[in-house]
């Protein structure tokens, strides 16, 4: 039986399977340079991750270290990372920092950086060259595809039996910054040509790019060519080892014009083009540092694009968003960025300079870590223990999830078979999670609640002239999908179902009178 990690359709829900079993990525992504030294990983990363309840780590692979000389590949660093992860029973997702990382070509080998004629740069309309190799440079894309295929073949050779490596990210936050379009000679020529037949058929338009797409032409043109390049690279790698692959998006955000965010990257508005041109990717994933995380997850989770969050803010609210990602959107996985810092004192966190965060529209609070480790560890631990229960109920009306989305979002309301449920969110507090949680309808009058920073009120259906009260209310824990009761709550403790800042579990049995 094929036990290569894969995305399977599990009762209509895309699900990662590892060694033939469903696997939910409870992850952390490490800083860009951490994985360039195995010694650094041992000293400053692995030890800091202890106690987080991670089952996966998202780790960069650097083209410049793997192919320092053209055509000669070195896999010592890759092998070492896999060995370190195995020793700790942690799975890996590798980020291929190949041709493009955060819109630039900063991780390509020195021999490629220096040959600007063969591996030509994208250009602004003025002719200024960017530090970004053009996706229309076929020679560069071919070299990247070769390197990626060698990597995948090597991973298969040393890891197919173990499945330490589960997923590959192809490139990172690609696109063009500072210009909506590539104006290199090759790009100008392609832009003036008739649009590809597949796009003409998909959109019902014709002509050259400007005639077909008007004001969106430049961004659509870049999206198509970046997606085609990523598809070529992905296909070359999957031919050697068919691991699930995805790519990630730097979000479209203020000031909202292409080039202020990377033009051509897989933002939500151009998914139609990306899906058409890069069908080998199982999803297009958002990197989320904005304050409206839940809204972004809502937008990026749809049929044909399962939610995977490889990078997200790491402050205390991240535990709330994690619960919502799985409870609401059946996420493949969730992973705050800079996870190795969660175990540090807050003053030791390496934050980007304020001017950089301002230039990139990053919310500075995304890098605050006070309380984060404890809240996220608890949430990850709950997700692991809930797994059998979660697998049984996800995607059905018997599992509902909530998360506070904004300052004017005060609560949620759910209708179950015999009872309704009103959820009120606690006020937002510094270094605390947001109101969030899941509720399982175990039977028509039995509910299991997992959540934080919320007050819950069960009530009768509209028009029913009855009151609702508790037959039984228990606090406790979930262990391997089973309820393990603690105290029976009655008297004063029964006056309100109130969830505090640390995620907790309650069992509720109701009756009407």
CSV table of C-alpha atoms in Angstrom, one decimal:
chain,number,residue,atom,x,y,z
A,1,UNK,CA,0.0,0.0,0.0
A,2,UNK,CA,1.3,3.5,-0.9
A,3,UNK,CA,2.1,5.3,2.4
A,4,UNK,CA,3.8,8.3,0.8
A,5,UNK,CA,2.3,11.4,2.4
A,6,UNK,CA,-0.7,12.5,0.4
A,7,UNK,CA,-3.8,14.7,0.5
A,8,UNK,CA,-6.9,12.4,0.4
A,9,UNK,CA,-10.5,13.2,0.2
A,10,UNK,CA,-11.9,12.0,3.5
A,11,UNK,CA,-15.7,12.2,3.4
A,12,UNK,CA,-15.5,15.3,1.3
A,13,UNK,CA,-12.7,16.9,3.4
A,14,UNK,CA,-9.2,17.2,2.0
A,15,UNK,CA,-7.0,15.6,4.6
A,16,UNK,CA,-3.2,15.0,4.9
A,17,UNK,CA,-2.4,11.3,5.4
A,18,UNK,CA,1.0,10.2,6.8
A,19,UNK,CA,1.8,6.5,6.9
A,20,UNK,CA,-1.8,5.8,6.1
A,21,UNK,CA,-3.3,7.8,9.0
A,22,UNK,CA,-4.9,11.3,9.1
A,23,UNK,CA,-2.4,13.9,10.3
A,24,UNK,CA,-3.1,17.5,11.4
A,25,UNK,CA,-0.1,19.8,11.2
A,26,UNK,CA,0.3,21.4,14.7
A,27,UNK,CA,3.4,23.3,13.6
A,28,UNK,CA,5.8,26.1,13.9
A,29,UNK,CA,7.9,27.8,11.2
A,30,UNK,CA,11.4,28.8,12.1
A,31,UNK,CA,13.3,32.0,11.1
A,32,UNK,CA,14.7,32.2,7.6
A,33,UNK,CA,18.4,31.6,8.6
A,34,UNK,CA,18.0,29.2,11.5
A,35,UNK,CA,18.3,26.1,9.4
A,36,UNK,CA,21.5,27.1,7.6
A,37,UNK,CA,23.5,25.7,10.6
A,38,UNK,CA,22.9,22.3,12.2
A,39,UNK,CA,24.8,23.5,15.3
A,40,UNK,CA,22.5,26.5,15.5
A,41,UNK,CA,19.5,24.3,15.2
A,42,UNK,CA,20.7,22.2,18.1
A,43,UNK,CA,21.6,25.1,20.4
A,44,UNK,CA,18.8,27.6,19.6
A,45,UNK,CA,15.9,26.0,18.0
A,46,UNK,CA,15.1,22.4,19.1
A,47,UNK,CA,15.5,23.1,22.8
A,48,UNK,CA,13.3,26.2,22.5
A,49,UNK,CA,10.4,24.2,21.0
A,50,UNK,CA,10.1,21.8,23.9
A,51,UNK,CA,6.8,22.0,25.7
A,52,UNK,CA,4.9,23.5,22.7
A,53,UNK,CA,3.2,20.2,21.7
A,54,UNK,CA,4.4,20.6,18.1
A,55,UNK,CA,4.2,17.6,15.8
A,56,UNK,CA,5.7,19.4,12.8
A,57,UNK,CA,8.3,22.0,12.0
A,58,UNK,CA,8.4,24.2,8.9
A,59,UNK,CA,12.0,24.6,7.8
A,60,UNK,CA,13.7,26.4,4.9
A,61,UNK,CA,16.0,24.7,2.3
A,62,UNK,CA,18.4,27.0,0.5
A,63,UNK,CA,19.3,26.6,-3.1
A,64,UNK,CA,22.6,28.4,-2.5
A,65,UNK,CA,23.7,25.7,0.0
A,66,UNK,CA,22.4,22.7,-2.1
A,67,UNK,CA,23.9,23.6,-5.4
A,68,UNK,CA,26.9,25.9,-4.6
A,69,UNK,CA,28.6,24.8,-7.9
A,70,UNK,CA,26.4,24.4,-11.0
A,71,UNK,CA,25.4,20.8,-11.4
A,72,UNK,CA,27.0,19.6,-8.1
A,73,UNK,CA,24.6,19.0,-5.2
A,74,UNK,CA,25.3,18.9,-1.5
A,75,UNK,CA,22.7,17.3,0.8
A,76,UNK,CA,24.6,17.3,4.1
A,77,UNK,CA,22.4,20.1,5.6
A,78,UNK,CA,19.2,18.5,4.4
A,79,UNK,CA,20.2,15.1,5.8
A,80,UNK,CA,21.2,16.6,9.1
A,81,UNK,CA,17.8,18.4,9.4
A,82,UNK,CA,15.9,15.2,8.8
A,83,UNK,CA,18.1,13.4,11.3
A,84,UNK,CA,17.5,16.0,14.0
A,85,UNK,CA,13.8,15.9,13.4
A,86,UNK,CA,13.6,12.1,13.6
A,87,UNK,CA,15.5,12.1,16.8
A,88,UNK,CA,12.7,14.2,18.3
A,89,UNK,CA,9.8,12.4,16.5
A,90,UNK,CA,8.9,15.7,14.7
A,91,UNK,CA,7.7,15.8,11.0
A,92,UNK,CA,9.1,18.3,8.6
A,93,UNK,CA,7.6,20.6,5.9
A,94,UNK,CA,10.4,22.0,3.8
A,95,UNK,CA,10.3,25.5,2.3
A,96,UNK,CA,12.1,25.5,-1.0
A,97,UNK,CA,13.9,28.9,-1.1
A,98,UNK,CA,14.7,28.6,-4.8
A,99,UNK,CA,14.3,31.3,-7.4
A,100,UNK,CA,12.0,33.5,-5.3
A,101,UNK,CA,11.7,34.3,-1.7
A,102,UNK,CA,9.6,37.4,-0.5
A,103,UNK,CA,9.6,38.6,-4.2
A,104,UNK,CA,13.4,38.6,-4.5
A,105,UNK,CA,16.0,36.1,-5.9
A,106,UNK,CA,18.1,36.2,-2.8
A,107,UNK,CA,18.7,32.5,-2.2
A,108,UNK,CA,19.8,31.5,-5.7
A,109,UNK,CA,23.4,30.2,-6.0
A,110,UNK,CA,26.3,32.7,-6.5
A,111,UNK,CA,26.9,31.3,-10.1
A,112,UNK,CA,23.3,32.3,-11.0
A,113,UNK,CA,23.4,35.7,-9.3
A,114,UNK,CA,26.5,36.7,-11.2
A,115,UNK,CA,25.3,35.6,-14.6
A,116,UNK,CA,22.7,38.3,-15.2
A,117,UNK,CA,22.7,37.8,-18.9
A,118,UNK,CA,21.6,34.2,-18.9
A,119,UNK,CA,19.4,34.6,-15.8
A,120,UNK,CA,17.9,38.0,-16.5
A,121,UNK,CA,16.1,40.1,-14.0
A,122,UNK,CA,12.6,41.6,-14.0
A,123,UNK,CA,12.6,45.3,-14.8
A,124,UNK,CA,10.6,48.3,-13.9
A,125,UNK,CA,9.1,50.3,-16.8
A,126,UNK,CA,12.1,52.7,-16.4
A,127,UNK,CA,14.4,49.8,-17.2
A,128,UNK,CA,15.7,49.6,-13.6
A,129,UNK,CA,16.5,46.0,-12.8
A,130,UNK,CA,15.0,44.3,-9.8
A,131,UNK,CA,16.7,41.8,-7.5
A,132,UNK,CA,14.2,39.3,-8.9
A,133,UNK,CA,14.9,36.9,-11.7
A,134,UNK,CA,12.1,37.1,-14.3
A,135,UNK,CA,9.6,34.2,-14.3
A,136,UNK,CA,9.9,34.5,-18.1
A,137,UNK,CA,13.6,33.5,-17.9
A,138,UNK,CA,13.2,29.9,-19.0
A,139,UNK,CA,16.8,29.1,-18.4
A,140,UNK,CA,16.5,30.0,-14.7
A,141,UNK,CA,13.2,28.2,-14.2
A,142,UNK,CA,14.7,25.1,-15.8
A,143,UNK,CA,17.7,25.2,-13.4
A,144,UNK,CA,15.3,25.6,-10.4
A,145,UNK,CA,13.3,22.6,-11.7
A,146,UNK,CA,16.4,20.5,-12.0
A,147,UNK,CA,17.6,21.4,-8.5
A,148,UNK,CA,14.1,20.7,-7.0
A,149,UNK,CA,13.9,17.4,-8.7
A,150,UNK,CA,17.3,16.4,-7.3
A,151,UNK,CA,16.1,17.3,-3.8
A,152,UNK,CA,12.9,15.3,-4.1
A,153,UNK,CA,14.8,12.3,-5.5
A,154,UNK,CA,17.2,12.5,-2.5
A,155,UNK,CA,14.4,12.9,0.1
A,156,UNK,CA,12.7,9.8,-1.4
A,157,UNK,CA,15.9,7.9,-1.2
A,158,UNK,CA,16.6,8.6,2.5
A,159,UNK,CA,13.1,9.2,3.8
A,160,UNK,CA,10.4,7.3,1.9
A,161,UNK,CA,10.1,4.6,4.6
A,162,UNK,CA,10.1,7.1,7.5
A,163,UNK,CA,7.9,10.0,6.0
A,164,UNK,CA,9.7,12.5,8.2
A,165,UNK,CA,9.1,15.0,5.3
A,166,UNK,CA,5.4,15.3,4.6
A,167,UNK,CA,4.9,18.4,2.4
A,168,UNK,CA,7.0,20.8,0.3
A,169,UNK,CA,6.4,24.5,-0.2
A,170,UNK,CA,7.6,25.6,-3.6
A,171,UNK,CA,9.2,29.1,-3.5
A,172,UNK,CA,8.0,31.7,-0.9
A,173,UNK,CA,5.8,34.8,-1.2
A,174,UNK,CA,6.6,35.3,-4.8
A,175,UNK,CA,5.7,38.2,-7.0
A,176,UNK,CA,7.2,41.6,-7.9
A,177,UNK,CA,7.5,44.5,-5.4
A,178,UNK,CA,7.8,48.1,-6.7
A,179,UNK,CA,6.2,47.4,-10.0
A,180,UNK,CA,2.9,45.8,-11.2
A,181,UNK,CA,4.6,44.1,-14.1
A,182,UNK,CA,7.9,42.9,-15.5
A,183,UNK,CA,9.0,45.2,-18.3
A,184,UNK,CA,12.1,43.2,-19.4
A,185,UNK,CA,12.3,42.7,-23.2
A,186,UNK,CA,11.0,39.1,-22.9
A,187,UNK,CA,8.1,40.2,-20.8
A,188,UNK,CA,7.2,43.2,-23.0
A,189,UNK,CA,7.1,40.8,-26.0
A,190,UNK,CA,4.9,38.3,-24.2
A,191,UNK,CA,2.6,41.0,-22.8
A,192,UNK,CA,1.9,42.2,-26.4
A,193,UNK,CA,1.0,38.8,-27.6
A,194,UNK,CA,-2.5,37.1,-27.6
A,195,UNK,CA,-3.4,35.7,-24.2
A,196,UNK,CA,-3.0,32.0,-23.7
A,197,UNK,CA,-5.9,29.9,-25.0
A,198,UNK,CA,-6.5,28.4,-21.5
A,199,UNK,CA,-7.1,31.9,-20.1
A,200,UNK,CA,-9.2,33.0,-23.0
A,201,UNK,CA,-11.4,30.0,-22.5
A,202,UNK,CA,-11.6,30.4,-18.7
A,203,UNK,CA,-12.5,34.1,-18.7
A,204,UNK,CA,-14.3,34.4,-22.1
A,205,UNK,CA,-12.0,37.1,-23.3
A,206,UNK,CA,-9.5,37.5,-26.2
A,207,UNK,CA,-6.8,39.8,-27.5
A,208,UNK,CA,-3.5,40.8,-26.0
A,209,UNK,CA,-3.2,41.1,-22.2
A,210,UNK,CA,-4.3,44.7,-22.0
A,211,UNK,CA,-7.2,44.3,-24.3
A,212,UNK,CA,-8.3,41.2,-22.5
A,213,UNK,CA,-7.9,42.3,-18.8
A,214,UNK,CA,-7.7,46.1,-18.8
A,215,UNK,CA,-6.6,47.5,-15.5
A,216,UNK,CA,-5.8,44.1,-14.1
A,217,UNK,CA,-3.7,43.0,-17.1
A,218,UNK,CA,-0.3,43.5,-15.5
A,219,UNK,CA,-1.0,41.6,-12.3
A,220,UNK,CA,-2.8,38.8,-14.2
A,221,UNK,CA,0.1,38.6,-16.6
A,222,UNK,CA,2.6,38.1,-13.7
A,223,UNK,CA,0.3,35.7,-11.9
A,224,UNK,CA,0.1,33.5,-15.0
A,225,UNK,CA,3.8,33.5,-15.6
A,226,UNK,CA,4.8,32.9,-11.9
A,227,UNK,CA,2.2,30.1,-11.7
A,228,UNK,CA,3.5,28.5,-14.9
A,229,UNK,CA,7.1,28.6,-13.5
A,230,UNK,CA,6.0,27.1,-10.2
A,231,UNK,CA,4.1,24.4,-12.0
A,232,UNK,CA,7.1,23.4,-14.0
A,233,UNK,CA,9.3,23.3,-10.8
A,234,UNK,CA,6.7,21.4,-8.8
A,235,UNK,CA,6.0,18.9,-11.6
A,236,UNK,CA,9.7,18.1,-11.9
A,237,UNK,CA,10.0,17.4,-8.2
A,238,UNK,CA,6.8,15.4,-7.9
A,239,UNK,CA,8.0,13.2,-10.8
A,240,UNK,CA,10.8,12.1,-8.5
A,241,UNK,CA,8.8,11.9,-5.3
A,242,UNK,CA,5.1,12.9,-5.3
A,243,UNK,CA,4.8,14.7,-2.0
A,244,UNK,CA,2.0,17.2,-1.6
A,245,UNK,CA,3.2,20.7,-2.7
A,246,UNK,CA,1.8,24.2,-2.2
A,247,UNK,CA,2.9,27.8,-2.4
A,248,UNK,CA,2.2,30.7,-0.2
A,249,UNK,CA,0.9,34.3,-0.6
A,250,UNK,CA,2.0,37.6,0.8
A,251,UNK,CA,-1.4,39.1,1.3
A,252,UNK,CA,-3.0,41.8,-0.7
A,253,UNK,CA,-3.2,44.7,1.7
A,254,UNK,CA,-3.0,48.5,2.1
A,255,UNK,CA,-2.3,50.5,-0.1
A,256,UNK,CA,-3.9,47.8,-2.3
A,257,UNK,CA,-2.2,48.2,-5.6
A,258,UNK,CA,-0.1,45.5,-7.3
A,259,UNK,CA,3.5,46.1,-6.6
A,260,UNK,CA,2.8,47.5,-3.0
A,261,UNK,CA,2.3,43.8,-2.3
A,262,UNK,CA,4.1,41.2,-4.6
A,263,UNK,CA,2.3,41.4,-8.0
A,264,UNK,CA,1.6,38.0,-9.4
A,265,UNK,CA,1.7,36.1,-6.2
A,266,UNK,CA,-1.2,33.8,-5.3
A,267,UNK,CA,-3.4,36.4,-3.5
A,268,UNK,CA,-7.0,35.4,-3.4
A,269,UNK,CA,-8.1,37.6,-6.3
A,270,UNK,CA,-5.9,35.7,-8.8
A,271,UNK,CA,-6.5,32.1,-7.5
A,272,UNK,CA,-8.5,31.4,-10.7
A,273,UNK,CA,-5.4,31.9,-12.8
A,274,UNK,CA,-3.1,30.1,-10.3
A,275,UNK,CA,-5.4,27.1,-10.2
A,276,UNK,CA,-5.5,26.9,-13.9
A,277,UNK,CA,-1.8,27.3,-14.5
A,278,UNK,CA,-0.4,25.4,-11.5
A,279,UNK,CA,-2.7,22.4,-10.9
A,280,UNK,CA,0.0,20.3,-9.2
A,281,UNK,CA,-0.3,22.5,-6.0
A,282,UNK,CA,-2.8,21.1,-3.5
A,283,UNK,CA,-3.4,24.6,-2.1
A,284,UNK,CA,-2.5,28.3,-2.2
A,285,UNK,CA,-1.8,29.2,1.4
A,286,UNK,CA,-2.0,32.6,3.2
A,287,UNK,CA,0.8,34.1,5.3
A,288,UNK,CA,-1.1,36.1,7.9
A,289,UNK,CA,0.3,39.0,10.0
A,290,UNK,CA,-2.7,41.3,9.8
A,291,UNK,CA,-5.1,41.8,12.7
A,292,UNK,CA,-8.0,40.2,10.8
A,293,UNK,CA,-6.7,36.6,10.7
A,294,UNK,CA,-10.0,34.9,10.8
A,295,UNK,CA,-11.3,36.9,7.8
A,296,UNK,CA,-8.3,35.8,5.8
A,297,UNK,CA,-8.8,32.2,6.7
A,298,UNK,CA,-12.4,32.5,5.7
A,299,UNK,CA,-11.4,33.8,2.3
A,300,UNK,CA,-8.6,31.3,1.6
A,301,UNK,CA,-10.7,28.2,2.6
A,302,UNK,CA,-13.0,27.1,-0.1
A,303,UNK,CA,-13.7,24.0,-2.1
A,304,UNK,CA,-10.6,23.2,-4.1
A,305,UNK,CA,-8.3,25.1,-1.8
A,306,UNK,CA,-8.0,23.4,1.6
A,307,UNK,CA,-6.8,25.8,4.4
A,308,UNK,CA,-3.2,25.5,5.3
A,309,UNK,CA,-1.6,28.4,7.3
A,310,UNK,CA,2.2,28.0,7.1
A,311,UNK,CA,2.9,31.5,8.6
A,312,UNK,CA,0.8,33.4,11.1
A,313,UNK,CA,1.3,35.9,13.9
A,314,UNK,CA,2.6,34.4,17.1
A,315,UNK,CA,1.1,36.6,19.8
A,316,UNK,CA,-1.4,35.3,22.3
A,317,UNK,CA,-4.3,35.4,19.9
A,318,UNK,CA,-2.8,32.8,17.7
A,319,UNK,CA,-4.1,30.0,19.9
A,320,UNK,CA,-7.7,31.3,19.2
A,321,UNK,CA,-7.1,31.4,15.4
A,322,UNK,CA,-5.7,27.9,15.6
A,323,UNK,CA,-8.8,26.5,17.1
A,324,UNK,CA,-10.9,28.3,14.5
A,325,UNK,CA,-8.8,27.1,11.6
A,326,UNK,CA,-9.5,23.5,12.6
A,327,UNK,CA,-12.9,23.8,14.0
A,328,UNK,CA,-14.4,26.0,11.3
A,329,UNK,CA,-12.3,25.2,8.2
A,330,UNK,CA,-11.0,21.6,8.6
A,331,UNK,CA,-7.5,23.0,8.2
A,332,UNK,CA,-4.6,20.8,6.9
A,333,UNK,CA,-2.4,22.6,9.5
A,334,UNK,CA,-1.5,25.7,11.4
A,335,UNK,CA,1.9,27.2,12.1
A,336,UNK,CA,3.0,30.5,13.7
A,337,UNK,CA,6.2,32.1,12.4
A,338,UNK,CA,9.3,32.3,14.5
A,339,UNK,CA,8.2,29.4,16.7
A,340,UNK,CA,11.7,29.0,18.3
A,341,UNK,CA,11.2,32.4,20.0
A,342,UNK,CA,8.0,31.4,21.9
A,343,UNK,CA,10.2,29.9,24.7
A,344,UNK,CA,12.3,33.1,25.1
A,345,UNK,CA,11.7,36.0,27.4
A,346,UNK,CA,9.6,38.6,25.5
A,347,UNK,CA,12.5,41.1,25.5
A,348,UNK,CA,14.7,38.6,23.6
A,349,UNK,CA,12.4,38.3,20.6
A,350,UNK,CA,13.9,39.4,17.3
A,351,UNK,CA,11.4,41.8,15.9
A,352,UNK,CA,11.7,43.4,12.5
A,353,UNK,CA,12.6,47.1,12.7
A,354,UNK,CA,9.6,49.4,13.0
A,355,UNK,CA,10.3,51.0,9.7
A,356,UNK,CA,10.4,47.6,8.0
A,357,UNK,CA,7.1,46.6,9.6
A,358,UNK,CA,5.6,49.9,8.6
A,359,UNK,CA,6.8,49.5,5.0
A,360,UNK,CA,5.5,45.9,4.8
A,361,UNK,CA,2.2,46.7,6.6
A,362,UNK,CA,2.9,44.2,9.4
A,363,UNK,CA,1.0,44.6,12.6
A,364,UNK,CA,3.8,45.0,15.3
A,365,UNK,CA,1.7,43.1,17.9
A,366,UNK,CA,2.0,40.0,15.7
A,367,UNK,CA,5.5,39.6,17.2
A,368,UNK,CA,4.5,39.9,20.9
A,369,UNK,CA,4.9,36.6,22.7
A,370,UNK,CA,3.7,37.2,26.3
A,371,UNK,CA,1.6,34.1,27.2
A,372,UNK,CA,1.7,32.7,23.7
A,373,UNK,CA,3.7,29.5,24.4
A,374,UNK,CA,1.3,28.4,27.2
A,375,UNK,CA,-1.9,29.2,25.2
A,376,UNK,CA,-0.6,27.6,22.0
A,377,UNK,CA,0.8,24.5,23.8
A,378,UNK,CA,-2.6,24.0,25.5
A,379,UNK,CA,-4.5,24.4,22.2
A,380,UNK,CA,-2.1,22.0,20.3
A,381,UNK,CA,-2.4,19.5,23.1
A,382,UNK,CA,-6.2,19.7,23.0
A,383,UNK,CA,-6.2,19.2,19.2
A,384,UNK,CA,-4.1,16.1,19.5
A,385,UNK,CA,-6.3,14.6,22.3
A,386,UNK,CA,-9.5,15.6,20.4
A,387,UNK,CA,-8.4,13.9,17.2
A,388,UNK,CA,-10.8,10.8,17.3
A,389,UNK,CA,-13.7,13.1,18.3
A,390,UNK,CA,-12.8,15.7,15.8
A,391,UNK,CA,-12.5,13.2,12.9
A,392,UNK,CA,-15.9,11.9,13.7
A,393,UNK,CA,-17.7,15.2,13.8
A,394,UNK,CA,-15.8,17.6,11.5
A,395,UNK,CA,-17.6,18.8,8.5
A,396,UNK,CA,-21.0,18.0,10.1
A,397,UNK,CA,-23.6,20.2,11.8
A,398,UNK,CA,-22.6,18.6,15.1
A,399,UNK,CA,-19.3,20.5,15.3
A,400,UNK,CA,-19.5,24.3,15.3
A,401,UNK,CA,-16.7,26.8,15.9
A,402,UNK,CA,-16.4,30.5,16.8
A,403,UNK,CA,-13.7,33.1,16.9
A,404,UNK,CA,-13.8,36.9,17.6
A,405,UNK,CA,-13.1,38.6,14.3
A,406,UNK,CA,-13.1,42.4,15.2
A,407,UNK,CA,-13.7,44.9,17.9
A,408,UNK,CA,-17.3,45.1,16.9
A,409,UNK,CA,-17.8,41.3,16.9
A,410,UNK,CA,-19.5,40.6,20.2
A,411,UNK,CA,-20.5,36.9,19.8
A,412,UNK,CA,-21.9,34.0,17.8
A,413,UNK,CA,-25.1,32.1,17.7
A,414,UNK,CA,-25.6,28.4,16.8
A,415,UNK,CA,-28.7,26.3,16.2
A,416,UNK,CA,-28.5,22.6,17.2
A,417,UNK,CA,-31.1,19.9,17.0
A,418,UNK,CA,-33.1,20.7,20.2
A,419,UNK,CA,-31.2,23.7,21.7
A,420,UNK,CA,-29.7,27.0,20.5
A,421,UNK,CA,-26.5,28.4,21.8
A,422,UNK,CA,-25.5,32.0,22.3
A,423,UNK,CA,-21.8,32.8,22.7
A,424,UNK,CA,-20.6,36.1,24.1
A,425,UNK,CA,-17.0,37.1,23.7
A,426,UNK,CA,-14.9,38.5,26.6
A,427,UNK,CA,-13.4,41.9,26.0
A,428,UNK,CA,-10.0,41.9,24.2
A,429,UNK,CA,-7.1,42.0,26.7
A,430,UNK,CA,-3.4,42.5,26.2
A,431,UNK,CA,-1.4,39.2,26.0
A,432,UNK,CA,-4.6,37.1,26.2
A,433,UNK,CA,-6.4,35.0,23.5
A,434,UNK,CA,-9.6,36.1,21.8
A,435,UNK,CA,-12.9,34.5,22.4
A,436,UNK,CA,-12.8,31.2,20.4
A,437,UNK,CA,-13.8,27.6,20.7
A,438,UNK,CA,-15.6,24.6,19.4
A,439,UNK,CA,-18.8,22.9,20.5
A,440,UNK,CA,-19.6,19.2,19.8
A,441,UNK,CA,-23.2,18.1,19.8
A,442,UNK,CA,-22.8,14.5,21.2
A,443,UNK,CA,-26.5,13.9,21.5
A,444,UNK,CA,-29.6,16.1,21.3
A,445,UNK,CA,-29.1,17.3,24.9
A,446,UNK,CA,-25.3,16.6,25.4
A,447,UNK,CA,-22.5,18.9,24.4
A,448,UNK,CA,-18.7,19.0,24.8
A,449,UNK,CA,-17.3,22.5,24.8
A,450,UNK,CA,-13.6,23.4,24.2
A,451,UNK,CA,-12.7,27.1,24.2
A,452,UNK,CA,-11.5,30.3,25.8
A,453,UNK,CA,-12.6,33.9,26.6
A,454,UNK,CA,-16.3,33.2,26.1
A,455,UNK,CA,-19.6,33.0,28.0
A,456,UNK,CA,-22.1,30.4,26.7
A,457,UNK,CA,-25.8,30.4,27.1
A,458,UNK,CA,-28.0,27.5,26.0
A,459,UNK,CA,-31.6,28.3,25.2
A,460,UNK,CA,-34.8,26.8,24.0
A,461,UNK,CA,-35.9,27.1,20.4
A,462,UNK,CA,-37.9,30.1,19.3
A,463,UNK,CA,-41.6,29.7,20.2
A,464,UNK,CA,-41.0,27.1,22.9
A,465,UNK,CA,-42.6,28.0,26.2
A,466,UNK,CA,-40.0,26.3,28.3
A,467,UNK,CA,-36.8,27.0,30.3
A,468,UNK,CA,-33.4,25.3,29.9
A,469,UNK,CA,-31.2,24.1,32.7
A,470,UNK,CA,-28.5,21.6,33.5
A,471,UNK,CA,-28.9,17.9,34.2
A,472,UNK,CA,-25.1,17.7,34.5
A,473,UNK,CA,-22.2,20.2,34.1
A,474,UNK,CA,-18.6,18.9,34.4
A,475,UNK,CA,-15.2,20.3,33.9
A,476,UNK,CA,-12.6,17.8,32.8
A,477,UNK,CA,-10.2,16.8,30.0
A,478,UNK,CA,-10.4,15.0,26.7
A,479,UNK,CA,-8.0,12.0,26.4
A,480,UNK,CA,-7.7,10.3,23.1
A,481,UNK,CA,-11.2,11.4,22.1
A,482,UNK,CA,-12.9,10.4,25.3
A,483,UNK,CA,-14.3,12.6,28.0
A,484,UNK,CA,-12.5,12.3,31.4
A,485,UNK,CA,-14.6,14.2,34.0
A,486,UNK,CA,-13.2,16.3,36.8
A,487,UNK,CA,-15.3,18.3,39.1
A,488,UNK,CA,-19.1,18.3,38.8
A,489,UNK,CA,-20.1,21.9,38.8
A,490,UNK,CA,-23.3,23.0,40.6
A,491,UNK,CA,-24.6,25.8,42.8
A,492,UNK,CA,-22.8,29.0,42.1
A,493,UNK,CA,-20.5,27.4,39.5
A,494,UNK,CA,-23.6,26.6,37.4
A,495,UNK,CA,-24.8,30.2,37.1
A,496,UNK,CA,-22.7,30.8,33.9
A,497,UNK,CA,-20.8,28.8,31.4
A,498,UNK,CA,-17.7,31.0,31.4
A,499,UNK,CA,-14.4,30.0,29.7
A,500,UNK,CA,-11.3,31.8,30.9
A,501,UNK,CA,-8.1,32.7,29.1
A,502,UNK,CA,-6.6,29.2,29.2
A,503,UNK,CA,-8.4,26.9,26.8
A,504,UNK,CA,-10.6,24.5,28.9
A,505,UNK,CA,-13.2,21.7,28.4
A,506,UNK,CA,-16.7,21.4,29.7
A,507,UNK,CA,-19.3,18.7,29.4
A,508,UNK,CA,-23.0,19.8,29.4
A,509,UNK,CA,-26.2,17.8,29.7
A,510,UNK,CA,-29.4,19.8,29.4
A,511,UNK,CA,-33.1,19.4,30.0
A,512,UNK,CA,-36.2,21.6,29.5
A,513,UNK,CA,-38.9,22.3,32.0
